[in-house]
Each structure stands twice: as C-alpha cells, then as structure tokens.
Amino acid sequence: MIKIDTRQEWMSLLAKSPKGVLSTLVDALGAAPSFSWLRAPEIGGVMVRGRAGGTGAAFNMGEMTITRCTLKLEESGVVGHAYVQGRDKDHARNVALVDALLQTERAADIRASVLTPLAADMTTRRNTRAAKAAATKVDFFTLARGED
Amino acid sequence: MYVAVKGGERAIENAHDWLAEERRGDPSVAELSVAQIREQMTLAVNRVMAEGSLYDADLAALAIKQSRGDLIEAIFLIRAYRTTLPRIGHSSPIETGDMRCDRRISATFKDAPGGQVLGPTFDYTHRLLDFKLAADGELPQAATAEAPDAATPHITAILNRDGLIQTEDTPDGEDTPPDLTREPLEFPANRPLRLQSLTRGDEGFVLSMAYSTQRGYGRNHAFVGELRVGQVAVEMDIPELGFAIDIGEITVTECETVNQFAGSKTEPPQFTRGYGLTFGHLERKAISMALVDRALRVEELGEDNVGAPAQDEEFVLSHCDNIQATGFLEHIKLPHYVDFQAELELVRKLRTEAMEAKAAREAAE
C-alpha cells in the first residue's frame, strides 16, 4: 500500500516539473507501456484563491489553465492521474503515466530515473533564483554622526 | 437602439486582412515570436494575465501579439477565451507566507526578519534610456549570494504580536467566496468580492483611485508594511484521489499596507490593513489595490465616510473593469444610424416649432 503523502509528494513534483525536462526523462524510459484512457486529456480552468491579508477570508483571484487526464495500464490495470498547470496534453499524459508506473513493481526504477532527477532539477532552479535574490539583499550600515 | 446592419462584408474582410498585414509590420524585420513576448515582455504578459483573470503566460503572450500590443484588447481576448474553459474546480487559498521571494521589501521596518531583498526592480534606476539595449547586447548575468533556507515571515505577523494591528483571521466554517465570473456584481459587496474585482480591475483605474486617497480624497495614511513578489504553489483537492496535490506554481505580488487608525466607535486605536494580491510581478497594481481595499473598508471599520470616490464601492467596483468599460465605450462607434436618424428628426421638428413660434411672436409685435 502506497502512503498518501508519498503519492501526494510525487504528484505535486510531477505537476510542477517543466514539460521539456519530464518528456526527456520519460522518453529515456524506452517504449511507453500500453494503456487506455479512462479520461482523455482535457483542458480546463481552476479558480485560484487567495486570502485577505494573507491569512483572512478567502477570495477568488482568477483562474489558471490546467490539463487533466486519467489512464489505465493494460498489463497491470493500475490507474494514473494527472492534474497539471498549462494546456499541454502530452505533458499531462507523461505525468499520468509516471503516476501509474510508480504504483507498479517498476516503482524503484521510475523513482530513480524520473523523480530523483526531477527533484534535483527543481532544487537547482529554486536555488539559482534564491541565490540571485540573496545577492540583492540590502546590508545597512549606520554612519557615525559624530555627536558623542 | 442597435439594429442589425447588413452589408459591408467585403469591406470588413479586407479591413481584417489589412489589419493582419499591419500587425506584421515591415516584412524585412524579423517576426516577433510568442515565446519572445512571453520571455522579454514579461510585465505586459503579467498585466494581461492579471486583468484577463487567467494565469497562462503563453496565451497572454499570444494575445499581446494578436492585439498588436494593445493590452486592453489582449485582456479582452483572454477574457473571451476564459469563458470557453470548463471550470474544473478551485484551489485551496495560496499560502503567501510560504512564498519563495524574488523580492521582499518593507517601508516600515528597516531590520525586518528576512531582510530587505530588492529583487529585479526598476527602483533606484535613473530612468535614463539605455541605448545599449538598442544594439546587440551581451547576455546580462545576475550576481548570486548564499541564500537563507527559511521561509520569509510576514511583517504584519510581527506587528500582530503586540496586538498593534487588526488581525486577519480565517473565519470559522468558511463560506465559499462570491465569484463575479459566475454571479453578477451586487451591492453591498463583501471584502472577498471587492478583492476579486480589484485584482482583475484596470491597473490605471485602480492606480488613480489609490492616488486620490493619497491626495486627500478619503485619506488613510498608508505605509507599505510589506511588498513581496515570488512563487507560490497552487494546491487543489482532487476528488477522485481524496487528497490535495500541488497542480502548479504561480508568480504573485502581494502588498500589505499598514494604515494609521485612531479608532472608532467599534474598534480600538490600532493599525489597520489594506491588501493587494495579483498574478505575476505587478507591484504598482498590488500597492494600488491595497490602498483602495483599505479605503473601501470605511463602513466595516466604522470610519467617517467623507463621500470620497475611493470610499464608494459601487463607484469603484462598477468602473474598475476595463473590459466592461471599453465594451460600453467603444460600442458607440458602431452603427447607430437608426437612433441617430430619430434624433435628427426630433431636432428638426423642435427647430421648426421654435422657428414658427419666433415668427409668430415677431408678427404679433
């Protein structure tokens, strides 16, 4: 049995991964396993909410585009889901495929060849941005006013 | 009155063909790609996403290209596209406290925990044209430094410890916030509805309203307690899974103002807040939104309503949407031949009557 937070974690990582990076990693897995669509990729909108003052009452900010799909692996009957930002149906398919494969006996292999590099890529991108932000942090110094 | 007009199909078709040619401009100049607009006209893309009320940078860039850079036209295209999307659901409220900040400044506390992080800002530039950009430039490179690991705390949370600022608590048994894309705007509006309206409102209009409060029309003494820009995850409950996952990541700008408040019949003297939150990096808009949000809280805080435009929610919310405004404004250039004909008849009739009356008076004298 796969723990919910483990799956939550990989689905969140997959949804936030750049489509080019994921497709390269999925292509490297070799021929995609055969599957059937339970829900073919569908583009829609999700209303993004914020909170007044950051912590108060919720309000609607505006929508974002997302693509969702659900597929079933032919061989094992395992079901994979994707809910991903943007309008790229191939990207959604890749996410659902990886979600399904992570629930099969190939999990360890998929984790090593897809999730680990995706997580590393995300860390690199975040760190690069954070390092640039850190370089713009103001260092104040107080000038002696010579009064005492 | 607006009547159906027939004819002119060929003229319209030819006009649109010429529009396409003009959009392309001089063919000896390389064509602008959607990716170039997305990457290099980022702040225009951000504005189109915020006011178009749809976070999708590729679509916003396409709309800017199609509209020849007319941002209100681009916002119109995005709003129209948005209506074709099935609504799959809504996100959990984004956690701006967990934001990975590109920029985070406070005008109230010099030594704010987390520091003053300027980020990629126009502030402190000299506003001199940079002719180097007109030439083929070198690839610019940002400096880097070691980054802290922890999330950046909200400044208002620090003030809040002493009870010096009004709190923003999540209401118990939270209601679904009103959605003006589903229900027509009705008054009185509550704060969530005002915030939705302002975040998609026209930047110029919201800016002018905010400026009017600074100049004294409903003054509320705002300090920028905090302005932050960065990335936040968007989390959504997935019904078929029974748990929530991150479905993506967006860049947002958040502004919290800290406003002087002497207290009222219902509230003790304390600082109050205005709040601005927009898609993308749009700090002028976020600050303006926070000032107008604060001005519109006049009733709720039991303040004197001095009748300033920025305190009048019906005035602000009914006029801040540039698509509604431009739709009504621009429709008057479309054929009104029949109602003008009626006006013409009326003026002629009144003139004839007036002339006859004048002639009769003169004959009598």
XYZ file of C-alpha atoms in Angstrom:
513
model
C 0.000 0.000 0.000
C 1.384 3.356 -1.005
C 1.140 6.035 1.632
C -0.985 9.043 0.658
C 1.690 11.605 1.435
C 4.215 9.733 -0.714
C 1.886 9.869 -3.698
C 0.926 13.464 -2.897
C 4.581 14.344 -2.987
C 5.346 12.741 -6.341
C 2.164 14.049 -7.990
C 2.976 17.567 -6.786
C 6.538 17.277 -8.054
C 5.372 15.963 -11.438
C 2.752 18.716 -11.819
C 5.329 21.441 -11.163
C 8.020 19.970 -13.422
C 8.886 21.684 -16.699
C 7.378 19.746 -19.594
C 10.640 19.533 -21.536
C 12.543 18.020 -18.618
C 9.838 15.451 -17.888
C 9.421 14.406 -21.514
C 13.173 13.822 -21.869
C 13.140 11.609 -18.763
C 10.034 9.698 -19.870
C 11.433 9.176 -23.386
C 14.583 7.739 -21.814
C 12.467 5.038 -20.146
C 12.060 3.398 -23.550
C 8.809 2.368 -25.195
C 5.794 3.610 -23.222
C 3.697 0.790 -21.760
C 0.338 0.342 -23.439
C -2.561 1.994 -21.663
C -6.141 3.028 -22.235
C -7.742 6.360 -21.405
C -10.261 6.467 -18.605
C -10.383 10.213 -19.183
C -8.621 11.580 -22.240
C -6.613 14.786 -21.654
C -8.974 17.675 -21.061
C -8.108 21.378 -20.745
C -9.957 23.486 -18.210
C -9.690 26.264 -15.681
C -9.154 26.193 -11.942
C -10.132 29.219 -9.864
C -7.133 30.228 -7.763
C -7.975 31.599 -4.340
C -6.105 33.890 -2.009
C -6.831 35.183 1.477
C -7.464 38.785 2.547
C -4.359 39.919 4.404
C -2.718 36.587 3.563
C -4.492 34.868 6.460
C -8.115 36.107 6.439
C -11.218 35.373 4.406
C -10.733 33.536 1.111
C -11.376 35.327 -2.181
C -11.183 34.388 -5.848
C -8.072 35.776 -7.579
C -8.542 34.459 -11.089
C -8.238 31.202 -12.958
C -5.293 29.231 -14.253
C -5.314 26.777 -17.127
C -4.840 23.133 -16.299
C -4.929 19.817 -18.137
C -6.161 16.648 -16.510
C -6.339 13.038 -17.614
C -6.627 9.524 -16.240
C -5.220 6.371 -17.784
C -5.089 2.670 -17.004
C -2.075 0.484 -17.736
C -3.118 -2.506 -19.891
C -0.849 -5.038 -18.227
C -1.436 -4.323 -14.536
C -4.708 -2.365 -14.605
C -3.061 0.333 -12.460
C -4.650 3.781 -12.782
C -2.630 7.001 -13.078
C -3.947 10.568 -12.766
C -2.633 13.923 -13.861
C -3.703 17.444 -12.907
C -1.103 19.793 -14.306
C -0.797 23.515 -14.950
C -0.993 24.632 -18.572
C -2.505 23.245 -21.742
C -0.036 20.579 -22.810
C -1.802 17.249 -23.296
C 1.414 15.268 -23.857
C 2.774 16.636 -20.597
C -0.399 15.546 -18.764
C -0.112 12.095 -20.338
C 3.506 11.795 -19.172
C 2.521 12.784 -15.643
C -0.323 10.239 -15.526
C 1.928 7.545 -16.969
C 4.623 8.151 -14.348
C 1.962 8.277 -11.604
C 0.717 4.856 -12.736
C 4.184 3.312 -13.120
C 5.145 4.466 -9.616
C 2.382 2.177 -8.321
C 3.758 -0.907 -10.117
C 6.786 -3.110 -9.435
C 8.813 -0.729 -11.625
C 8.436 1.926 -8.893
C 12.034 1.860 -7.655
C 13.403 2.171 -11.172
C 10.983 5.004 -12.080
C 11.745 6.816 -8.865
C 15.468 6.708 -9.606
C 15.226 7.581 -13.271
C 12.411 10.162 -13.191
C 11.578 11.522 -9.714
C 15.128 11.920 -8.442
C 16.341 13.912 -11.471
C 13.111 15.992 -11.461
C 13.581 16.847 -7.802
C 17.223 17.727 -8.450
C 16.197 19.941 -11.362
C 13.631 21.733 -9.218
C 16.142 22.268 -6.412
C 18.664 23.703 -8.875
C 16.126 26.097 -10.375
C 14.958 27.241 -6.939
C 18.445 27.651 -5.572
C 19.556 29.648 -8.599
C 16.686 32.098 -8.116
C 17.150 32.260 -4.360
C 20.863 32.980 -4.808
C 20.112 35.870 -7.163
C 17.567 37.248 -4.682
C 20.078 36.895 -1.837
C 22.591 38.997 -3.801
C 20.068 41.878 -3.796
C 19.602 41.852 -0.027
C 20.362 45.250 1.465
C 23.131 45.454 4.061
C 22.513 48.537 6.134
C 25.305 50.261 7.910
C 24.915 53.160 10.289
C 27.003 56.250 9.744
C 28.620 57.716 12.880
C 27.100 61.143 13.324
C 29.873 62.500 15.492
C 27.570 63.819 18.182
C 29.084 61.943 21.084
C -31.215 51.439 -30.289
C -28.980 48.991 -32.026
C -30.255 47.468 -35.249
C -28.912 44.720 -37.434
C -26.992 46.128 -40.341
C -26.489 44.141 -43.475
C -23.768 44.697 -45.995
C -20.132 45.621 -45.756
C -18.916 42.013 -45.534
C -16.245 42.511 -48.152
C -15.090 45.759 -46.573
C -14.838 44.029 -43.187
C -12.916 41.107 -44.624
C -10.495 43.409 -46.416
C -10.106 45.538 -43.282
C -9.141 42.441 -41.292
C -6.681 41.333 -43.972
C -5.057 44.741 -43.850
C -5.035 44.571 -40.047
C -3.084 41.314 -40.306
C -0.592 42.932 -42.671
C -0.180 45.982 -40.440
C 0.257 43.710 -37.441
C 3.157 42.026 -39.176
C 4.760 45.400 -39.947
C 7.742 45.690 -42.255
C 8.383 42.157 -43.571
C 12.102 42.866 -43.791
C 12.130 42.988 -39.961
C 12.138 39.576 -38.237
C 8.755 38.439 -36.948
C 8.200 38.522 -33.180
C 7.543 35.077 -31.716
C 5.089 34.326 -28.927
C 7.981 32.890 -26.901
C 9.914 36.161 -27.294
C 6.935 38.134 -25.971
C 6.492 35.674 -23.094
C 10.159 35.886 -22.091
C 11.007 39.513 -22.859
C 7.729 41.427 -22.406
C 7.071 39.705 -19.071
C 5.437 42.603 -17.293
C 2.964 43.163 -20.140
C 2.232 39.421 -20.059
C 1.705 39.663 -16.288
C -0.758 42.509 -16.677
C -2.733 40.639 -19.309
C -2.878 37.559 -17.065
C -3.996 39.596 -14.028
C -6.671 41.651 -15.745
C -7.625 38.864 -18.138
C -8.059 36.849 -14.933
C -6.333 33.787 -16.355
C -2.847 32.623 -15.434
C -1.345 31.311 -18.664
C 1.738 33.152 -19.929
C 1.675 31.554 -23.392
C -1.913 32.625 -24.024
C -1.254 36.132 -22.696
C 1.784 36.451 -24.991
C -0.266 35.236 -27.954
C -2.999 37.751 -27.110
C -0.425 40.578 -26.985
C 0.880 39.573 -30.405
C -2.617 39.312 -31.868
C -3.671 42.672 -30.406
C -0.568 44.459 -31.767
C 0.393 45.325 -28.190
C -2.960 46.867 -27.267
C -3.148 45.416 -23.766
C -6.840 46.050 -23.192
C -7.592 44.286 -26.495
C -5.312 41.435 -25.327
C -7.144 41.260 -21.985
C -10.412 41.136 -23.927
C -9.115 38.138 -25.933
C -8.107 36.337 -22.722
C -11.452 37.042 -21.049
C -13.241 35.658 -24.108
C -11.047 32.539 -24.151
C -11.552 32.067 -20.409
C -15.291 31.695 -20.868
C -14.724 28.667 -23.120
C -12.856 26.723 -20.423
C -14.769 24.198 -18.350
C -14.308 25.062 -14.654
C -12.585 22.049 -13.158
C -12.574 23.342 -9.600
C -10.915 25.797 -7.293
C -7.610 25.822 -5.454
C -7.025 25.979 -1.737
C -6.150 29.579 -0.831
C -2.497 30.107 -1.746
C -0.099 30.366 1.176
C 1.780 33.595 0.592
C 3.694 33.047 3.852
C 5.429 30.113 2.121
C 6.368 32.215 -0.895
C 9.841 31.794 -2.316
C 10.512 35.504 -2.594
C 12.311 37.099 -5.531
C 11.725 40.432 -3.874
C 10.599 41.433 -0.431
C 10.760 44.917 0.978
C 9.245 46.748 3.916
C 8.899 50.506 4.159
C 8.104 50.253 7.870
C 10.877 48.098 9.350
C 14.475 48.510 8.301
C 15.600 45.353 10.055
C 12.686 43.135 9.141
C 13.442 39.442 9.736
C 14.300 38.012 6.345
C 15.781 41.326 5.284
C 15.134 43.816 2.551
C 15.527 41.904 -0.692
C 15.318 44.183 -3.718
C 14.941 41.556 -6.431
C 14.794 42.522 -10.113
C 13.471 46.070 -9.641
C 13.287 49.325 -11.565
C 13.589 51.161 -8.233
C 16.825 53.174 -7.935
C 17.407 53.080 -11.699
C 17.963 56.523 -13.179
C 15.189 56.270 -15.749
C 17.607 57.192 -18.491
C 17.187 55.482 -21.840
C 19.729 52.731 -22.182
C 20.967 52.867 -25.751
C 22.976 49.720 -25.207
C 19.673 47.830 -25.419
C 19.179 49.141 -28.951
C 22.409 47.479 -30.017
C 23.033 43.760 -29.897
C 23.809 43.393 -26.229
C 25.816 40.929 -24.274
C 23.962 38.373 -22.217
C 23.433 40.037 -18.830
C 24.244 37.997 -15.771
C 22.880 38.419 -12.249
C 25.127 38.211 -9.203
C 24.497 35.467 -6.680
C 24.985 35.061 -2.945
C 24.285 32.404 -0.394
C 20.545 32.193 0.254
C 18.880 31.538 3.607
C 16.879 28.353 3.949
C 13.853 29.531 5.912
C 10.635 30.998 4.544
C 10.261 34.761 4.912
C 7.783 35.730 7.661
C 5.058 38.307 7.008
C 5.832 41.721 8.522
C 2.271 42.174 9.740
C 2.583 38.956 11.764
C 5.394 40.661 13.690
C 3.263 43.750 14.439
C 0.419 41.469 15.332
C 2.276 40.001 18.309
C 1.626 43.152 20.301
C -1.972 43.478 19.140
C -0.991 46.727 17.421
C -2.626 45.766 14.166
C -6.048 44.493 13.363
C -5.968 40.707 12.840
C -6.904 38.857 9.665
C -8.370 35.601 10.869
C -9.751 32.810 8.781
C -13.471 32.849 9.513
C -14.879 29.735 11.186
C -16.890 27.474 8.888
C -15.581 29.273 5.884
C -18.113 30.112 3.196
C -17.452 29.767 -0.480
C -16.296 33.229 -1.549
C -18.526 35.015 -4.059
C -17.385 34.752 -7.670
C -18.197 37.598 -10.006
C -17.437 35.437 -13.033
C -20.491 33.375 -12.036
C -22.842 35.838 -10.328
C -23.379 39.436 -11.379
C -21.828 42.030 -9.081
C -24.312 43.119 -6.408
C -24.122 45.759 -3.712
C -23.295 45.944 -0.920
C -20.286 43.761 -1.796
C -18.283 41.993 0.900
C -14.486 42.201 1.107
C -13.789 38.947 -0.823
C -15.909 40.220 -3.714
C -14.186 43.614 -3.634
C -10.773 41.960 -3.674
C -11.700 39.779 -6.657
C -12.988 42.803 -8.505
C -9.891 44.881 -7.712
C -7.341 42.191 -8.596
C -8.790 41.917 -12.117
C -9.526 45.649 -12.323
C -7.757 48.047 -14.660
C -4.325 48.989 -13.364
C -4.690 52.607 -14.429
C -8.080 52.986 -12.797
C -7.049 51.316 -9.533
C -3.844 53.388 -9.502
C -5.789 56.640 -9.916
C -8.262 55.690 -7.196
C -5.372 54.857 -4.843
C -3.635 58.120 -5.755
C -6.822 60.064 -4.993
C -6.744 58.725 -1.412
C -3.143 59.867 -1.058
C -4.065 63.330 -2.258
C -6.765 63.622 0.374
C -9.988 62.200 -1.024
C -10.545 59.678 1.765
C -7.004 59.737 3.079
C -5.952 56.636 5.010
C -2.234 57.170 5.678
C -0.855 54.013 4.135
C 2.627 52.640 4.715
C 3.817 49.730 2.640
C 4.272 47.296 5.504
C 5.423 44.723 3.047
C 5.676 44.108 -0.660
C 6.683 40.659 -1.843
C 6.988 39.014 -5.224
C 7.705 35.344 -5.727
C 6.486 31.871 -6.457
C 3.788 30.002 -4.590
C 2.420 26.513 -5.114
C -1.225 26.122 -6.126
C -2.853 23.259 -4.282
C -6.165 21.666 -5.163
C -8.304 18.880 -3.735
C -8.580 16.088 -6.259
C -11.964 14.401 -5.772
C -11.034 11.069 -7.391
C -7.939 10.794 -5.192
C -9.446 12.057 -1.958
C -6.434 14.232 -1.185
C -4.883 17.515 -2.279
C -1.870 17.915 -4.555
C 0.036 20.849 -5.978
C -1.205 21.354 -9.530
C 1.295 24.049 -10.391
C 3.201 27.085 -9.331
C 2.478 30.747 -9.990
C 4.246 34.052 -9.502
C 2.267 36.562 -7.477
C 2.757 40.017 -5.972
C 1.428 40.738 -2.511
C 1.227 44.098 -0.791
C 0.145 44.695 2.767
C -0.327 48.241 3.841
C -0.261 49.349 7.448
C -2.624 52.250 7.969
C -2.941 54.745 10.758
C -6.222 54.403 12.576
C -7.292 56.431 15.558
C -10.052 54.014 16.463
C -13.788 54.344 16.026
C -16.966 53.553 17.939
C -16.385 49.849 17.346
C -12.591 49.464 17.051
C -9.723 50.411 19.432
C -6.851 52.585 18.165
C -4.598 50.262 16.208
C -3.098 49.897 12.804
C -5.409 48.569 10.111
C -4.610 46.867 6.865
C -5.148 47.089 3.176
C -4.401 44.108 0.987
C -3.280 43.716 -2.585
C -2.609 40.412 -4.360
C -2.146 39.987 -8.084
C -1.000 37.385 -10.569
C 2.542 37.980 -11.822
C 5.005 40.702 -10.878
C 2.754 43.771 -10.792
C 3.727 45.840 -7.821
C 2.167 49.148 -8.850
C -1.138 47.321 -9.148
C -0.724 45.410 -5.874
C 0.059 48.596 -3.904
C -2.836 50.444 -5.562
C -5.162 47.566 -4.787
C -4.142 47.604 -1.124
C -4.833 51.334 -0.803
C -8.230 51.046 -2.457
C -9.100 47.938 -0.428
C -8.369 49.927 2.725
C -10.399 52.907 1.543
C -13.371 50.642 0.819
C -13.321 49.245 4.363
C -14.750 52.517 5.653
C -18.092 51.061 6.783
C -16.631 47.904 8.292
C -14.188 49.919 10.435
C -16.834 52.441 11.424
C -14.887 55.337 9.925
C -16.344 58.575 8.639
C -17.415 58.203 5.075
C -16.422 61.555 3.627
C -18.004 60.665 0.309
C -14.672 60.309 -1.464
C -14.786 58.370 -4.751
C -12.399 55.679 -3.410
C -14.735 55.040 -0.461
C -17.712 54.416 -2.743
C -17.677 50.700 -3.540
C -20.404 50.996 -6.125
C -18.431 53.663 -7.963
C -15.109 51.803 -7.728
C -16.280 48.281 -8.476
C -18.680 49.286 -11.244
C -15.973 51.176 -13.109
C -12.743 49.269 -12.485
C -13.284 46.571 -15.111
C -11.659 47.768 -18.321
C -13.428 45.201 -20.492
C -16.859 46.313 -19.334
C -15.776 49.917 -19.673
C -14.270 49.570 -23.111
C -17.185 47.440 -24.312
C -19.680 50.124 -23.455
C -17.448 52.960 -24.550
C -16.392 51.501 -27.876
C -19.842 50.312 -28.848
C -20.819 53.907 -29.549
C -18.589 53.891 -32.633
C -20.641 51.053 -34.149
C -23.574 51.902 -36.433
C -26.302 53.852 -34.636
C -27.852 55.048 -37.879
C -31.436 54.434 -36.866
C -31.358 56.075 -33.459
C -29.384 58.962 -34.828
C -31.993 59.287 -37.571
C -34.644 59.544 -34.848
C -32.604 62.205 -33.021
C -32.240 64.095 -36.285
C -35.989 64.019 -36.885
C -36.601 65.226 -33.346
C -34.146 68.129 -33.563
C -35.597 69.165 -36.943
C -39.123 69.088 -35.520
C -38.118 71.114 -32.439
C -36.313 73.625 -34.621
C -39.322 74.039 -36.916
C -41.580 74.583 -33.917
C -39.178 77.091 -32.393
C -38.835 78.971 -35.704
C -42.599 79.083 -36.172
C -43.135 80.335 -32.630
C -40.485 83.025 -33.156
C -42.043 84.085 -36.449
C -45.478 84.250 -34.812
C -44.067 86.400 -31.956
C -42.400 88.764 -34.380
C -45.560 89.079 -36.471
C -47.518 89.946 -33.347
C -45.091 92.701 -32.280
